PDB file of C-alpha atoms in Angstrom:
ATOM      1  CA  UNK A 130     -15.774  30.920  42.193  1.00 44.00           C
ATOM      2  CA  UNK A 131     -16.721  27.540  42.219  1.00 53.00           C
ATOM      3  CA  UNK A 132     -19.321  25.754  44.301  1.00 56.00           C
ATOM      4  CA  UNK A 133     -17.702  22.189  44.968  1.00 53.00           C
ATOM      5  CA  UNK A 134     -20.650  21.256  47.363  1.00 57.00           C
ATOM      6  CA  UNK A 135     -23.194  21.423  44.038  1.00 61.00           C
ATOM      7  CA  UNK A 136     -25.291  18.290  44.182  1.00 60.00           C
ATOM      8  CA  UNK A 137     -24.416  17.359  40.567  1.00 62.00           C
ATOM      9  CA  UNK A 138     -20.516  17.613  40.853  1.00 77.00           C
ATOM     10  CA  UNK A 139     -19.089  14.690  40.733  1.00 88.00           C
ATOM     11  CA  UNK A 140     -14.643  15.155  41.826  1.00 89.00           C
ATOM     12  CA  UNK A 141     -12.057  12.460  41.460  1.00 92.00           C
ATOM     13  CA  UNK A 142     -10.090  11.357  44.398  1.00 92.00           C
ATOM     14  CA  UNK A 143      -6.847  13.041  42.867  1.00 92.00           C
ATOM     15  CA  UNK A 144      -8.735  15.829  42.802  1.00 90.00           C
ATOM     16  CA  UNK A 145      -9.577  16.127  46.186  1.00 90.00           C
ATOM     17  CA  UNK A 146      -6.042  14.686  47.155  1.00 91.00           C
ATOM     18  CA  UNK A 147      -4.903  18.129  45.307  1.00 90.00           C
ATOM     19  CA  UNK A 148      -7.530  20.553  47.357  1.00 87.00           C
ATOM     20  CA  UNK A 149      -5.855  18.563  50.621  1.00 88.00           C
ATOM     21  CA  UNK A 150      -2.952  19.134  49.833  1.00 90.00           C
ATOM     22  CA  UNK A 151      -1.851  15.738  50.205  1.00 92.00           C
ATOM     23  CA  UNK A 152      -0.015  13.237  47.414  1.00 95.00           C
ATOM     24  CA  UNK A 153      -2.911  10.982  46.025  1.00 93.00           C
ATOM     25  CA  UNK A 154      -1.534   7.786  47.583  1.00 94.00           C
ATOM     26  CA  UNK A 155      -1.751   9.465  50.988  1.00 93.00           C
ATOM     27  CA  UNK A 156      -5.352   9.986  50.519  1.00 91.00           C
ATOM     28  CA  UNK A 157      -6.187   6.801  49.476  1.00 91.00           C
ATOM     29  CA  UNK A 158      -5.044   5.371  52.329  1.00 92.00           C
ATOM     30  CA  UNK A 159      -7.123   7.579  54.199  1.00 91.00           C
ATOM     31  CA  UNK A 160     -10.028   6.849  52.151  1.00 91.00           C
ATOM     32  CA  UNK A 161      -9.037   3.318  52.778  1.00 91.00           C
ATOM     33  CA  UNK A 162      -9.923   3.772  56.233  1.00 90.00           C
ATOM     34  CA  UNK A 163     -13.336   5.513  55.382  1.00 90.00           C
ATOM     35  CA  UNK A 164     -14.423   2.644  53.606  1.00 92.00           C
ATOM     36  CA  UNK A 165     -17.358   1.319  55.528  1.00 93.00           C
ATOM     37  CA  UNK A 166     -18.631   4.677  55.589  1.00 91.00           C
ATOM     38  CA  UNK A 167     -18.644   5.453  51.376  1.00 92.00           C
ATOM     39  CA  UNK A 168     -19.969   1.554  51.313  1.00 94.00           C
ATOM     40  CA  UNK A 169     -23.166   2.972  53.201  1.00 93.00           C
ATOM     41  CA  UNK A 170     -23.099   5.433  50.742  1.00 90.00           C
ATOM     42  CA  UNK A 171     -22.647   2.713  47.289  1.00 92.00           C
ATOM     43  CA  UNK A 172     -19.311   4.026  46.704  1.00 92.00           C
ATOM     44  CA  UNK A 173     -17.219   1.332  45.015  1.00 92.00           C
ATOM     45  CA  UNK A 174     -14.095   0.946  46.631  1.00 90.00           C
ATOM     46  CA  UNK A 175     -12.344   1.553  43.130  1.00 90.00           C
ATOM     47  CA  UNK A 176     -14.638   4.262  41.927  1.00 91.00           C
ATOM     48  CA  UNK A 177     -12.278   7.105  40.424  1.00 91.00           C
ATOM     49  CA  UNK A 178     -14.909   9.227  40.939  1.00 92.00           C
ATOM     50  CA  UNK A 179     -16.939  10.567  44.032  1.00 92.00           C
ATOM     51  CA  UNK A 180     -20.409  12.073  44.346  1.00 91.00           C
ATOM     52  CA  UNK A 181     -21.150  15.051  45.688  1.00 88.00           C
ATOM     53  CA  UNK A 182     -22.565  13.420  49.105  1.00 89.00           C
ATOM     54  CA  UNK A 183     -19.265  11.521  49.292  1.00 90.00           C
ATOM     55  CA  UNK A 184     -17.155  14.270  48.321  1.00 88.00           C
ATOM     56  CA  UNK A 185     -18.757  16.441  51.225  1.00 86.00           C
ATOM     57  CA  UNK A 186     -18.564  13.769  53.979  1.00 88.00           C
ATOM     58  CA  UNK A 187     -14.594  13.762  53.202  1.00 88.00           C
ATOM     59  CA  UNK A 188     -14.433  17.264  53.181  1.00 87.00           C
ATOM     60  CA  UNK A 189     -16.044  17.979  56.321  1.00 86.00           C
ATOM     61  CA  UNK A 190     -14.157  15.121  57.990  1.00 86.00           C
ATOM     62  CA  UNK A 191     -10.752  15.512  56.386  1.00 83.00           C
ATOM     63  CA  UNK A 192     -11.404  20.003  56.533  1.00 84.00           C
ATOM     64  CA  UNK A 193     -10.821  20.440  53.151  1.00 80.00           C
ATOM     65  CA  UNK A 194     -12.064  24.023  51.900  1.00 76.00           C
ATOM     66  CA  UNK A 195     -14.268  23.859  48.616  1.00 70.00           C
ATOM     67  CA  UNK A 196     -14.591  27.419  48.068  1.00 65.00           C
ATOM     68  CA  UNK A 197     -11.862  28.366  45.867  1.00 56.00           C
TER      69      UNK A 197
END
């Protein structure tokens, strides 16, 4: 099992696209629309990667599971 929600684990956004279920142009639109939010956070808008705190926020707001 993997913990996703570990506070060192960085995931790209294709990667989370993947666990959505969703193509990874479709989530960068939604992402897109989370912007101001990951700018609070000091997430670039072209990072390829997210960390952890980021990748939680869009997890809990988009209700992706992390524990595969």
């Amino acid at each position: 099992m993997i913990n996703y929600y570990d506070r060192h684990r960085f995931l790209s956004k294709s990667e989370l696209a993947r666990l959505a279920g969703v193509s990874p142009r479709t989530f960068s639109r939604y992402i897109h629309s989370r912007q101001p939010l990951l700018d609070q956070m000091g997430v670039k808008p072209n990072a390829h990667l997210l960390p952890p705190q980021a990748v939680k926020v869009l997890c809990e707001d988009f209700c992706i599971d992390m524990t595969e």
